[in-house]
Amino acid sequence: MKDYSPQRRTALVFTGSGTSGAYHAGVLKALDESGVKIDVVVGSGVGTIAAAYAAVSGGSRLYGPNGFWQGTGWSSFYRLRPVLRLALILLGISFAVFALPLVAGLLVGLLFPLVLIADRLFPGTASGLLDRIWTTPEALSGTYLVAQAVPVFALALLTVVVAVVLLVRDGRRIPEAFESLLDARPGLTRLRKGLWDIARGASLSGGPPSEAELGRRYATLLTENFGEPGFRELVLRTADLDRGDALAFVLLRERQADEASPRARGAGLADSVDLRARGHDALVFDAVATGLLCPVAMPLRRVSFPKGGPYAGETHRLTDATFVPGSGIAEALAAGAEQVIVVTGVPEHRLPLARRRGPRARMDATVRTLEQQAAGELSAVDRLNRIVSTLGHRGSDGRGAWEDPASGRIYREVDLWVVRPERRSLGPMEFDGARDPATEVVHSVEDLLEQGWRDAYHQFVEPVVGQAPLPEREEGKYRNTQPVDL
């Protein structure tokens, strides 16, 4: 068991996608309760949400009674694009009108034996009823054609209106409308409200401001409170599709991260975006929002960088960092961390998915595969630690180091702890919960939050920090208490 020391610079890394965010919240709850000192929080994928809350002492608003992950479902985060939903409604109405004669014919066929029986009891009933049926199509033909044509006309008109609006705005951006069938606006609205509750301070304004203003308020709150209890330095990791690599947005006390980049074992923070720079603080929400844009399935986040920094004037497409290799450990080390706590919703042992058919099952499997690829950095760090311990030497600080004779690069030992579930009860995209086929138990997002809390205590707090969990309250009383004989 590696020695944990609060005297060392400690980084907390959240990585994963989708429902892993609820697992992150449970782990953060356990670490807050036990008082574990965290200097830097790194968010990768949906971990950007937990990192953004944790950096400004907002953990209780993440996992609390009315927190971000309480009472959530698929509709809390995603929906079909409004235009697509309207088009499907019109198509459904048109199909229902078209199928109406078939339904009527089927109904007549089912009732025909009863008509014959009635004709035996009351002669002439069948002939009278058949005469009415034969005259009905002629009387209703005009109404039927109008009812069938109106939805089709409305659909054609909707298509023309949408095309004209897109053309007037910017004809070059028309292909953006076809990039994704899903819309993440409900989740982004929920995220804006949650961050605004933290960043507004004593402001009396009811609704959240624009995303740019929210980013400025958040960056100001964090930079003005560096060093205060509960406030930590922040690294937000995204996937930049135009660079084909990860792009980090950082809020550090001192912009000295580049000096620590040799410890990053690869990409450091040299190309990162400093959110303390003028104009760049407005990009905070853009970086956090990528955590809700699961790769492949969700729309992209287009970010225009201001002048006076890297990528000045350029517009980049950002998405969930799970799309690119790595989990945030390299960024944590580049920010000067000496020991790292990694929180991931990906189990160490892979098990086959229970649900394997349908569009959501396909999305779930795709995101799960990307999660496992990103978590491969854990194995790489563990392998490098073994190389350092075997071939390296101990420095004056008692930490191992090894110089690669081929490149002359110095690799240092990394104190790494991982908090992860033994098995996954929910897939990355199962926000509505799911029934475990092995146990027939229905698991929800709230259950995943509770599982993260338990795993954090069992895997890190108790064995490493040496602190037992706090007693839970139920109806104002402590549970699992023992009487004391006085």
C-alpha positions as a Python dict, from the first residue, in 0.01 Angstrom:
ca = {
    (1, 'M'): (0, 0, 0),
    (2, 'K'): (147, 334, -108),
    (3, 'D'): (179, 605, 155),
    (4, 'Y'): (-62, 894, 122),
    (5, 'S'): (59, 1227, 251),
    (6, 'P'): (-149, 1546, 268),
    (7, 'Q'): (181, 1736, 249),
    (8, 'R'): (219, 1639, -116),
    (9, 'R'): (39, 1812, -400),
    (10, 'T'): (-265, 1592, -467),
    (11, 'A'): (-478, 1575, -781),
    (12, 'L'): (-825, 1426, -811),
    (13, 'V'): (-904, 1303, -1164),
    (14, 'F'): (-1260, 1231, -1279),
    (15, 'T'): (-1291, 1034, -1603),
    (16, 'G'): (-1571, 858, -1788),
    (17, 'S'): (-1890, 935, -1979),
    (18, 'G'): (-2263, 947, -1923),
    (19, 'T'): (-2382, 791, -1599),
    (20, 'S'): (-2024, 781, -1470),
    (21, 'G'): (-2091, 1138, -1361),
    (22, 'A'): (-2322, 1010, -1084),
    (23, 'Y'): (-2046, 774, -969),
    (24, 'H'): (-1807, 1071, -959),
    (25, 'A'): (-2052, 1262, -740),
    (26, 'G'): (-2071, 976, -488),
    (27, 'V'): (-1693, 953, -464),
    (28, 'L'): (-1663, 1330, -419),
    (29, 'K'): (-1917, 1311, -137),
    (30, 'A'): (-1703, 1054, 47),
    (31, 'L'): (-1382, 1256, -1),
    (32, 'D'): (-1551, 1575, 121),
    (33, 'E'): (-1685, 1398, 430),
    (34, 'S'): (-1346, 1250, 516),
    (35, 'G'): (-1160, 1577, 464),
    (36, 'V'): (-912, 1451, 203),
    (37, 'K'): (-695, 1741, 91),
    (38, 'I'): (-721, 1804, -283),
    (39, 'D'): (-507, 2066, -457),
    (40, 'V'): (-603, 2012, -822),
    (41, 'V'): (-916, 1864, -979),
    (42, 'V'): (-903, 1734, -1335),
    (43, 'G'): (-1218, 1656, -1531),
    (44, 'S'): (-1219, 1440, -1843),
    (45, 'G'): (-1539, 1349, -2025),
    (46, 'V'): (-1841, 1384, -1797),
    (47, 'G'): (-1586, 1435, -1519),
    (48, 'T'): (-1572, 1803, -1620),
    (49, 'I'): (-1900, 1849, -1431),
    (50, 'A'): (-1774, 1698, -1105),
    (51, 'A'): (-1445, 1889, -1142),
    (52, 'A'): (-1626, 2221, -1199),
    (53, 'Y'): (-1837, 2172, -886),
    (54, 'A'): (-1548, 2043, -674),
    (55, 'A'): (-1316, 2331, -768),
    (56, 'V'): (-1543, 2596, -612),
    (57, 'S'): (-1654, 2407, -300),
    (58, 'G'): (-1984, 2316, -465),
    (59, 'G'): (-1987, 1943, -398),
    (60, 'S'): (-2306, 1959, -191),
    (61, 'R'): (-2488, 2104, -491),
    (62, 'L'): (-2368, 1811, -697),
    (63, 'Y'): (-2460, 1519, -472),
    (64, 'G'): (-2698, 1685, -224),
    (65, 'P'): (-3077, 1637, -193),
    (66, 'N'): (-3149, 1875, -481),
    (67, 'G'): (-2817, 1820, -654),
    (68, 'F'): (-2736, 1790, -1020),
    (69, 'W'): (-2777, 1410, -1032),
    (70, 'Q'): (-3091, 1382, -822),
    (71, 'G'): (-3409, 1276, -1004),
    (72, 'T'): (-3246, 1262, -1346),
    (73, 'G'): (-3342, 1058, -1650),
    (74, 'W'): (-3281, 1053, -2022),
    (75, 'S'): (-3521, 1344, -2077),
    (76, 'S'): (-3327, 1550, -1820),
    (77, 'F'): (-3030, 1562, -2056),
    (78, 'Y'): (-3126, 1475, -2414),
    (79, 'R'): (-3416, 1489, -2658),
    (80, 'L'): (-3477, 1465, -3030),
    (81, 'R'): (-3413, 1789, -3214),
    (82, 'P'): (-3735, 2001, -3212),
    (83, 'V'): (-3761, 2013, -3591),
    (84, 'L'): (-3719, 1638, -3612),
    (85, 'R'): (-3983, 1581, -3344),
    (86, 'L'): (-4231, 1802, -3530),
    (87, 'A'): (-4157, 1621, -3856),
    (88, 'L'): (-4216, 1283, -3693),
    (89, 'I'): (-4546, 1403, -3545),
    (90, 'L'): (-4666, 1518, -3887),
    (91, 'L'): (-4561, 1190, -4045),
    (92, 'G'): (-4742, 1000, -3770),
    (93, 'I'): (-5063, 1194, -3830),
    (94, 'S'): (-5040, 1134, -4204),
    (95, 'F'): (-4987, 762, -4153),
    (96, 'A'): (-5278, 745, -3904),
    (97, 'V'): (-5512, 908, -4158),
    (98, 'F'): (-5390, 671, -4430),
    (99, 'A'): (-5449, 367, -4208),
    (100, 'L'): (-5797, 477, -4097),
    (101, 'P'): (-5982, 290, -4378),
    (102, 'L'): (-5787, -24, -4298),
    (103, 'V'): (-5891, -1, -3934),
    (104, 'A'): (-6253, 62, -4036),
    (105, 'G'): (-6248, -238, -4271),
    (106, 'L'): (-6103, -459, -4001),
    (107, 'L'): (-6371, -343, -3759),
    (108, 'V'): (-6647, -418, -4012),
    (109, 'G'): (-6504, -763, -4073),
    (110, 'L'): (-6505, -840, -3700),
    (111, 'L'): (-6863, -718, -3655),
    (112, 'F'): (-7002, -888, -3968),
    (113, 'P'): (-7102, -1212, -3785),
    (114, 'L'): (-7301, -1004, -3538),
    (115, 'V'): (-7474, -825, -3826),
    (116, 'L'): (-7581, -1157, -3976),
    (117, 'I'): (-7724, -1267, -3640),
    (118, 'A'): (-7911, -936, -3609),
    (119, 'D'): (-8049, -980, -3961),
    (120, 'R'): (-8198, -1317, -3858),
    (121, 'L'): (-8367, -1156, -3561),
    (122, 'F'): (-8466, -835, -3741),
    (123, 'P'): (-8492, -896, -4118),
    (124, 'G'): (-8359, -611, -4332),
    (125, 'T'): (-8098, -494, -4081),
    (126, 'A'): (-7801, -622, -4281),
    (127, 'S'): (-7913, -470, -4612),
    (128, 'G'): (-7978, -132, -4453),
    (129, 'L'): (-7642, -128, -4281),
    (130, 'L'): (-7459, -231, -4600),
    (131, 'D'): (-7630, 48, -4794),
    (132, 'R'): (-7495, 302, -4545),
    (133, 'I'): (-7146, 153, -4566),
    (134, 'W'): (-7143, 174, -4945),
    (135, 'T'): (-7247, 539, -4943),
    (136, 'T'): (-7001, 645, -4667),
    (137, 'P'): (-6681, 657, -4886),
    (138, 'E'): (-6847, 893, -5134),
    (139, 'A'): (-6963, 1125, -4857),
    (140, 'L'): (-6629, 1131, -4672),
    (141, 'S'): (-6389, 1120, -4967),
    (142, 'G'): (-6326, 1496, -4969),
    (143, 'T'): (-6271, 1514, -4594),
    (144, 'Y'): (-6040, 1212, -4604),
    (145, 'L'): (-5821, 1355, -4881),
    (146, 'V'): (-5795, 1690, -4701),
    (147, 'A'): (-5704, 1520, -4373),
    (148, 'Q'): (-5433, 1322, -4551),
    (149, 'A'): (-5295, 1615, -4747),
    (150, 'V'): (-5271, 1869, -4462),
    (151, 'P'): (-4993, 1691, -4264),
    (152, 'V'): (-4794, 1630, -4582),
    (153, 'F'): (-4830, 1995, -4684),
    (154, 'A'): (-4729, 2108, -4332),
    (155, 'L'): (-4422, 1882, -4347),
    (156, 'A'): (-4321, 2026, -4686),
    (157, 'L'): (-4376, 2380, -4555),
    (158, 'L'): (-4167, 2303, -4245),
    (159, 'T'): (-3883, 2177, -4464),
    (160, 'V'): (-3890, 2491, -4678),
    (161, 'V'): (-3900, 2724, -4373),
    (162, 'V'): (-3610, 2548, -4201),
    (163, 'A'): (-3403, 2553, -4521),
    (164, 'V'): (-3468, 2926, -4573),
    (165, 'V'): (-3383, 3011, -4210),
    (166, 'L'): (-3056, 2817, -4230),
    (167, 'L'): (-2971, 2976, -4562),
    (168, 'V'): (-3037, 3327, -4434),
    (169, 'R'): (-2830, 3274, -4119),
    (170, 'D'): (-2528, 3123, -4289),
    (171, 'G'): (-2553, 2895, -4590),
    (172, 'R'): (-2223, 2730, -4505),
    (173, 'R'): (-2363, 2604, -4173),
    (174, 'I'): (-2655, 2411, -4323),
    (175, 'P'): (-2468, 2075, -4286),
    (176, 'E'): (-2453, 2136, -3909),
    (177, 'A'): (-2827, 2067, -3890),
    (178, 'F'): (-2761, 1708, -3999),
    (179, 'E'): (-2469, 1630, -3766),
    (180, 'S'): (-2681, 1482, -3490),
    (181, 'L'): (-3043, 1376, -3443),
    (182, 'L'): (-3023, 1443, -3068),
    (183, 'D'): (-3024, 1771, -2879),
    (184, 'A'): (-2842, 1818, -2547),
    (185, 'R'): (-3016, 2146, -2460),
    (186, 'P'): (-3207, 2011, -2156),
    (187, 'G'): (-2883, 1892, -1996),
    (188, 'L'): (-2698, 2213, -2080),
    (189, 'T'): (-2980, 2419, -1930),
    (190, 'R'): (-2965, 2208, -1615),
    (191, 'L'): (-2588, 2258, -1599),
    (192, 'R'): (-2616, 2635, -1646),
    (193, 'K'): (-2862, 2663, -1359),
    (194, 'G'): (-2645, 2448, -1134),
    (195, 'L'): (-2326, 2646, -1197),
    (196, 'W'): (-2511, 2976, -1167),
    (197, 'D'): (-2636, 2882, -820),
    (198, 'I'): (-2269, 2860, -719),
    (199, 'A'): (-2115, 3144, -918),
    (200, 'R'): (-2376, 3416, -859),
    (201, 'G'): (-2284, 3463, -493),
    (202, 'A'): (-2503, 3735, -341),
    (203, 'S'): (-2658, 3828, -676),
    (204, 'L'): (-3036, 3864, -665),
    (205, 'S'): (-3077, 3776, -1032),
    (206, 'G'): (-3315, 3485, -1074),
    (207, 'G'): (-3216, 3323, -1403),
    (208, 'P'): (-2866, 3239, -1525),
    (209, 'P'): (-2694, 3489, -1757),
    (210, 'S'): (-2539, 3407, -2092),
    (211, 'E'): (-2288, 3124, -2110),
    (212, 'A'): (-2000, 3370, -2161),
    (213, 'E'): (-2098, 3580, -1858),
    (214, 'L'): (-2144, 3267, -1648),
    (215, 'G'): (-1792, 3158, -1741),
    (216, 'R'): (-1651, 3496, -1637),
    (217, 'R'): (-1831, 3488, -1303),
    (218, 'Y'): (-1714, 3134, -1235),
    (219, 'A'): (-1350, 3212, -1322),
    (220, 'T'): (-1357, 3523, -1103),
    (221, 'L'): (-1503, 3329, -810),
    (222, 'L'): (-1233, 3062, -832),
    (223, 'T'): (-933, 3290, -885),
    (224, 'E'): (-1034, 3521, -601),
    (225, 'N'): (-1064, 3230, -358),
    (226, 'F'): (-753, 3028, -441),
    (227, 'G'): (-611, 2893, -117),
    (228, 'E'): (-942, 2907, 68),
    (229, 'P'): (-1086, 2578, 206),
    (230, 'G'): (-1276, 2387, -59),
    (231, 'F'): (-1136, 2583, -355),
    (232, 'R'): (-899, 2394, -585),
    (233, 'E'): (-713, 2454, -907),
    (234, 'L'): (-897, 2328, -1212),
    (235, 'V'): (-810, 2145, -1534),
    (236, 'L'): (-1090, 2068, -1783),
    (237, 'R'): (-1000, 1817, -2051),
    (238, 'T'): (-1186, 1810, -2385),
    (239, 'A'): (-1146, 1640, -2723),
    (240, 'D'): (-1056, 1884, -3001),
    (241, 'L'): (-1161, 1725, -3330),
    (242, 'D'): (-979, 1990, -3535),
    (243, 'R'): (-647, 1916, -3362),
    (244, 'G'): (-717, 1545, -3338),
    (245, 'D'): (-603, 1544, -2975),
    (246, 'A'): (-702, 1642, -2623),
    (247, 'L'): (-726, 2011, -2538),
    (248, 'A'): (-706, 2126, -2175),
    (249, 'F'): (-861, 2440, -2026),
    (250, 'V'): (-682, 2533, -1704),
    (251, 'L'): (-735, 2761, -1404),
    (252, 'L'): (-414, 2739, -1200),
    (253, 'R'): (-283, 2964, -925),
    (254, 'E'): (41, 3018, -1111),
    (255, 'R'): (88, 2957, -1480),
    (256, 'Q'): (394, 2738, -1418),
    (257, 'A'): (249, 2414, -1553),
    (258, 'D'): (490, 2400, -1845),
    (259, 'E'): (786, 2359, -1610),
    (260, 'A'): (633, 2036, -1481),
    (261, 'S'): (557, 1899, -1826),
    (262, 'P'): (846, 1646, -1827),
    (263, 'R'): (657, 1462, -1554),
    (264, 'A'): (353, 1431, -1779),
    (265, 'R'): (499, 1136, -1976),
    (266, 'G'): (369, 1288, -2299),
    (267, 'A'): (142, 1577, -2373),
    (268, 'G'): (162, 1837, -2099),
    (269, 'L'): (-12, 2170, -2069),
    (270, 'A'): (201, 2363, -2316),
    (271, 'D'): (-89, 2389, -2564),
    (272, 'S'): (-360, 2437, -2303),
    (273, 'V'): (-600, 2732, -2284),
    (274, 'D'): (-539, 2954, -1982),
    (275, 'L'): (-883, 3055, -1854),
    (276, 'R'): (-728, 3336, -1650),
    (277, 'A'): (-623, 3517, -1967),
    (278, 'R'): (-832, 3809, -2083),
    (279, 'G'): (-1127, 3696, -2292),
    (280, 'H'): (-1063, 3327, -2233),
    (281, 'D'): (-1259, 3315, -1906),
    (282, 'A'): (-1576, 3325, -2118),
    (283, 'L'): (-1491, 2973, -2240),
    (284, 'V'): (-1536, 2804, -1900),
    (285, 'F'): (-1889, 2685, -1970),
    (286, 'D'): (-1791, 2559, -2316),
    (287, 'A'): (-1527, 2335, -2160),
    (288, 'V'): (-1758, 2205, -1886),
    (289, 'A'): (-2045, 2147, -2132),
    (290, 'T'): (-1844, 1894, -2333),
    (291, 'G'): (-1901, 1649, -2048),
    (292, 'L'): (-2264, 1613, -2164),
    (293, 'L'): (-2174, 1570, -2532),
    (294, 'C'): (-2112, 1197, -2545),
    (295, 'P'): (-1896, 1104, -2846),
    (296, 'V'): (-2063, 1015, -3178),
    (297, 'A'): (-2423, 1044, -3051),
    (298, 'M'): (-2442, 1409, -2941),
    (299, 'P'): (-2384, 1740, -3122),
    (300, 'L'): (-2047, 1912, -3114),
    (301, 'R'): (-1952, 2226, -2927),
    (302, 'R'): (-1808, 2492, -3159),
    (303, 'V'): (-1578, 2730, -2973),
    (304, 'S'): (-1428, 3048, -3120),
    (305, 'F'): (-1105, 3142, -2946),
    (306, 'P'): (-1040, 3512, -2874),
    (307, 'K'): (-729, 3692, -2979),
    (308, 'G'): (-423, 3709, -2760),
    (309, 'G'): (-382, 3338, -2692),
    (310, 'P'): (-340, 3002, -2861),
    (311, 'Y'): (-560, 2937, -3164),
    (312, 'A'): (-652, 3307, -3180),
    (313, 'G'): (-951, 3366, -3404),
    (314, 'E'): (-996, 2997, -3483),
    (315, 'T'): (-1316, 2797, -3434),
    (316, 'H'): (-1267, 2442, -3303),
    (317, 'R'): (-1514, 2157, -3260),
    (318, 'L'): (-1504, 2016, -2908),
    (319, 'T'): (-1666, 1708, -2760),
    (320, 'D'): (-1636, 1461, -2471),
    (321, 'A'): (-1268, 1389, -2396),
    (322, 'T'): (-1344, 1016, -2385),
    (323, 'F'): (-1319, 1032, -2763),
    (324, 'V'): (-938, 1066, -2741),
    (325, 'P'): (-689, 846, -2549),
    (326, 'G'): (-600, 935, -2193),
    (327, 'S'): (-792, 992, -1875),
    (328, 'G'): (-641, 1312, -1734),
    (329, 'I'): (-345, 1170, -1540),
    (330, 'A'): (-94, 1336, -1773),
    (331, 'E'): (-261, 1673, -1725),
    (332, 'A'): (-264, 1624, -1346),
    (333, 'L'): (109, 1554, -1341),
    (334, 'A'): (174, 1847, -1575),
    (335, 'A'): (-5, 2066, -1321),
    (336, 'G'): (252, 1959, -1061),
    (337, 'A'): (68, 1677, -883),
    (338, 'E'): (281, 1437, -680),
    (339, 'Q'): (3, 1191, -602),
    (340, 'V'): (-311, 1123, -802),
    (341, 'I'): (-654, 983, -714),
    (342, 'V'): (-836, 860, -1025),
    (343, 'V'): (-1214, 808, -1021),
    (344, 'T'): (-1362, 613, -1311),
    (345, 'G'): (-1687, 430, -1369),
    (346, 'V'): (-1509, 167, -1581),
    (347, 'P'): (-1460, -164, -1396),
    (348, 'E'): (-1122, -331, -1408),
    (349, 'H'): (-1267, -654, -1550),
    (350, 'R'): (-1479, -619, -1861),
    (351, 'L'): (-1812, -797, -1876),
    (352, 'P'): (-2044, -830, -2178),
    (353, 'L'): (-2335, -589, -2200),
    (354, 'A'): (-2680, -723, -2115),
    (355, 'R'): (-2861, -502, -2367),
    (356, 'R'): (-2729, -543, -2720),
    (357, 'R'): (-3006, -426, -2954),
    (358, 'G'): (-3160, -90, -3031),
    (359, 'P'): (-3019, 259, -3094),
    (360, 'R'): (-2949, 332, -2727),
    (361, 'A'): (-2777, -4, -2684),
    (362, 'R'): (-2556, 80, -2982),
    (363, 'M'): (-2470, 421, -2835),
    (364, 'D'): (-2406, 258, -2498),
    (365, 'A'): (-2165, 2, -2643),
    (366, 'T'): (-1980, 266, -2846),
    (367, 'V'): (-1930, 498, -2551),
    (368, 'R'): (-1834, 207, -2327),
    (369, 'T'): (-1563, 103, -2573),
    (370, 'L'): (-1425, 456, -2582),
    (371, 'E'): (-1428, 471, -2202),
    (372, 'Q'): (-1219, 155, -2180),
    (373, 'Q'): (-975, 294, -2435),
    (374, 'A'): (-935, 616, -2235),
    (375, 'A'): (-886, 418, -1913),
    (376, 'G'): (-586, 248, -2074),
    (377, 'E'): (-371, 529, -1932),
    (378, 'L'): (-405, 364, -1591),
    (379, 'S'): (-229, 52, -1719),
    (380, 'A'): (40, 264, -1883),
    (381, 'V'): (114, 449, -1558),
    (382, 'D'): (123, 124, -1363),
    (383, 'R'): (364, -28, -1616),
    (384, 'L'): (589, 278, -1601),
    (385, 'N'): (590, 266, -1221),
    (386, 'R'): (719, -91, -1239),
    (387, 'I'): (994, 13, -1479),
    (388, 'V'): (1099, 299, -1249),
    (389, 'S'): (1100, 76, -941),
    (390, 'T'): (1308, -187, -1122),
    (391, 'L'): (1559, 24, -1315),
    (392, 'G'): (1548, 358, -1137),
    (393, 'H'): (1690, 495, -814),
    (394, 'R'): (1555, 672, -506),
    (395, 'G'): (1608, 1044, -479),
    (396, 'S'): (1653, 1255, -168),
    (397, 'D'): (1276, 1285, -135),
    (398, 'G'): (1242, 905, -131),
    (399, 'R'): (1069, 894, -469),
    (400, 'G'): (1188, 679, -755),
    (401, 'A'): (1317, 820, -1084),
    (402, 'W'): (1457, 668, -1402),
    (403, 'E'): (1634, 828, -1697),
    (404, 'D'): (1564, 676, -2036),
    (405, 'P'): (1908, 620, -2194),
    (406, 'A'): (1766, 653, -2546),
    (407, 'S'): (1595, 991, -2507),
    (408, 'G'): (1752, 1122, -2187),
    (409, 'R'): (1406, 1184, -2047),
    (410, 'I'): (1351, 1145, -1673),
    (411, 'Y'): (1045, 950, -1557),
    (412, 'R'): (935, 978, -1197),
    (413, 'E'): (734, 742, -984),
    (414, 'V'): (365, 828, -957),
    (415, 'D'): (165, 756, -642),
    (416, 'L'): (-163, 650, -796),
    (417, 'W'): (-490, 533, -637),
    (418, 'V'): (-793, 427, -841),
    (419, 'V'): (-1155, 423, -724),
    (420, 'R'): (-1374, 216, -956),
    (421, 'P'): (-1669, -25, -931),
    (422, 'E'): (-1617, -401, -936),
    (423, 'R'): (-1898, -438, -1188),
    (424, 'R'): (-2109, -192, -1377),
    (425, 'S'): (-2478, -179, -1286),
    (426, 'L'): (-2564, 88, -1547),
    (427, 'G'): (-2427, 149, -1894),
    (428, 'P'): (-2297, 496, -1987),
    (429, 'M'): (-2624, 597, -2157),
    (430, 'E'): (-2878, 429, -1924),
    (431, 'F'): (-2994, 747, -1749),
    (432, 'D'): (-3343, 606, -1697),
    (433, 'G'): (-3204, 313, -1498),
    (434, 'A'): (-3204, -55, -1592),
    (435, 'R'): (-3284, -395, -1451),
    (436, 'D'): (-2978, -604, -1375),
    (437, 'P'): (-3035, -939, -1553),
    (438, 'A'): (-2818, -1121, -1301),
    (439, 'T'): (-3002, -1007, -987),
    (440, 'E'): (-3334, -872, -1128),
    (441, 'V'): (-3272, -554, -927),
    (442, 'V'): (-3361, -221, -1087),
    (443, 'H'): (-3068, 21, -1062),
    (444, 'S'): (-3104, 399, -1093),
    (445, 'V'): (-2863, 690, -1123),
    (446, 'E'): (-2911, 759, -751),
    (447, 'D'): (-2801, 401, -677),
    (448, 'L'): (-2486, 463, -878),
    (449, 'L'): (-2414, 774, -669),
    (450, 'E'): (-2451, 565, -354),
    (451, 'Q'): (-2221, 300, -500),
    (452, 'G'): (-1954, 563, -565),
    (453, 'W'): (-1979, 677, -203),
    (454, 'R'): (-1931, 320, -73),
    (455, 'D'): (-1646, 238, -313),
    (456, 'A'): (-1460, 556, -215),
    (457, 'Y'): (-1463, 456, 151),
    (458, 'H'): (-1377, 90, 90),
    (459, 'Q'): (-1105, 148, -170),
    (460, 'F'): (-941, 473, -57),
    (461, 'V'): (-1065, 646, 258),
    (462, 'E'): (-1053, 349, 496),
    (463, 'P'): (-739, 165, 372),
    (464, 'V'): (-534, 471, 269),
    (465, 'V'): (-650, 766, 481),
    (466, 'G'): (-760, 545, 768),
    (467, 'Q'): (-1098, 698, 841),
    (468, 'A'): (-1432, 521, 875),
    (469, 'P'): (-1745, 657, 705),
    (470, 'L'): (-1970, 898, 883),
    (471, 'P'): (-2297, 754, 1014),
    (472, 'E'): (-2590, 822, 785),
    (473, 'R'): (-2904, 995, 903),
    (474, 'E'): (-3253, 868, 851),
    (475, 'E'): (-3551, 1060, 982),
    (476, 'G'): (-3326, 1264, 1208),
    (477, 'K'): (-3163, 964, 1379),
    (478, 'Y'): (-2840, 777, 1328),
    (479, 'R'): (-2863, 429, 1186),
    (480, 'N'): (-2658, 126, 1290),
    (481, 'T'): (-2584, 271, 1632),
    (482, 'Q'): (-2512, 53, 1934),
    (483, 'P'): (-2642, 116, 2288),
    (484, 'V'): (-2387, 211, 2551),
    (485, 'D'): (-2407, 44, 2892),
    (486, 'L'): (-2354, 314, 3151),
}
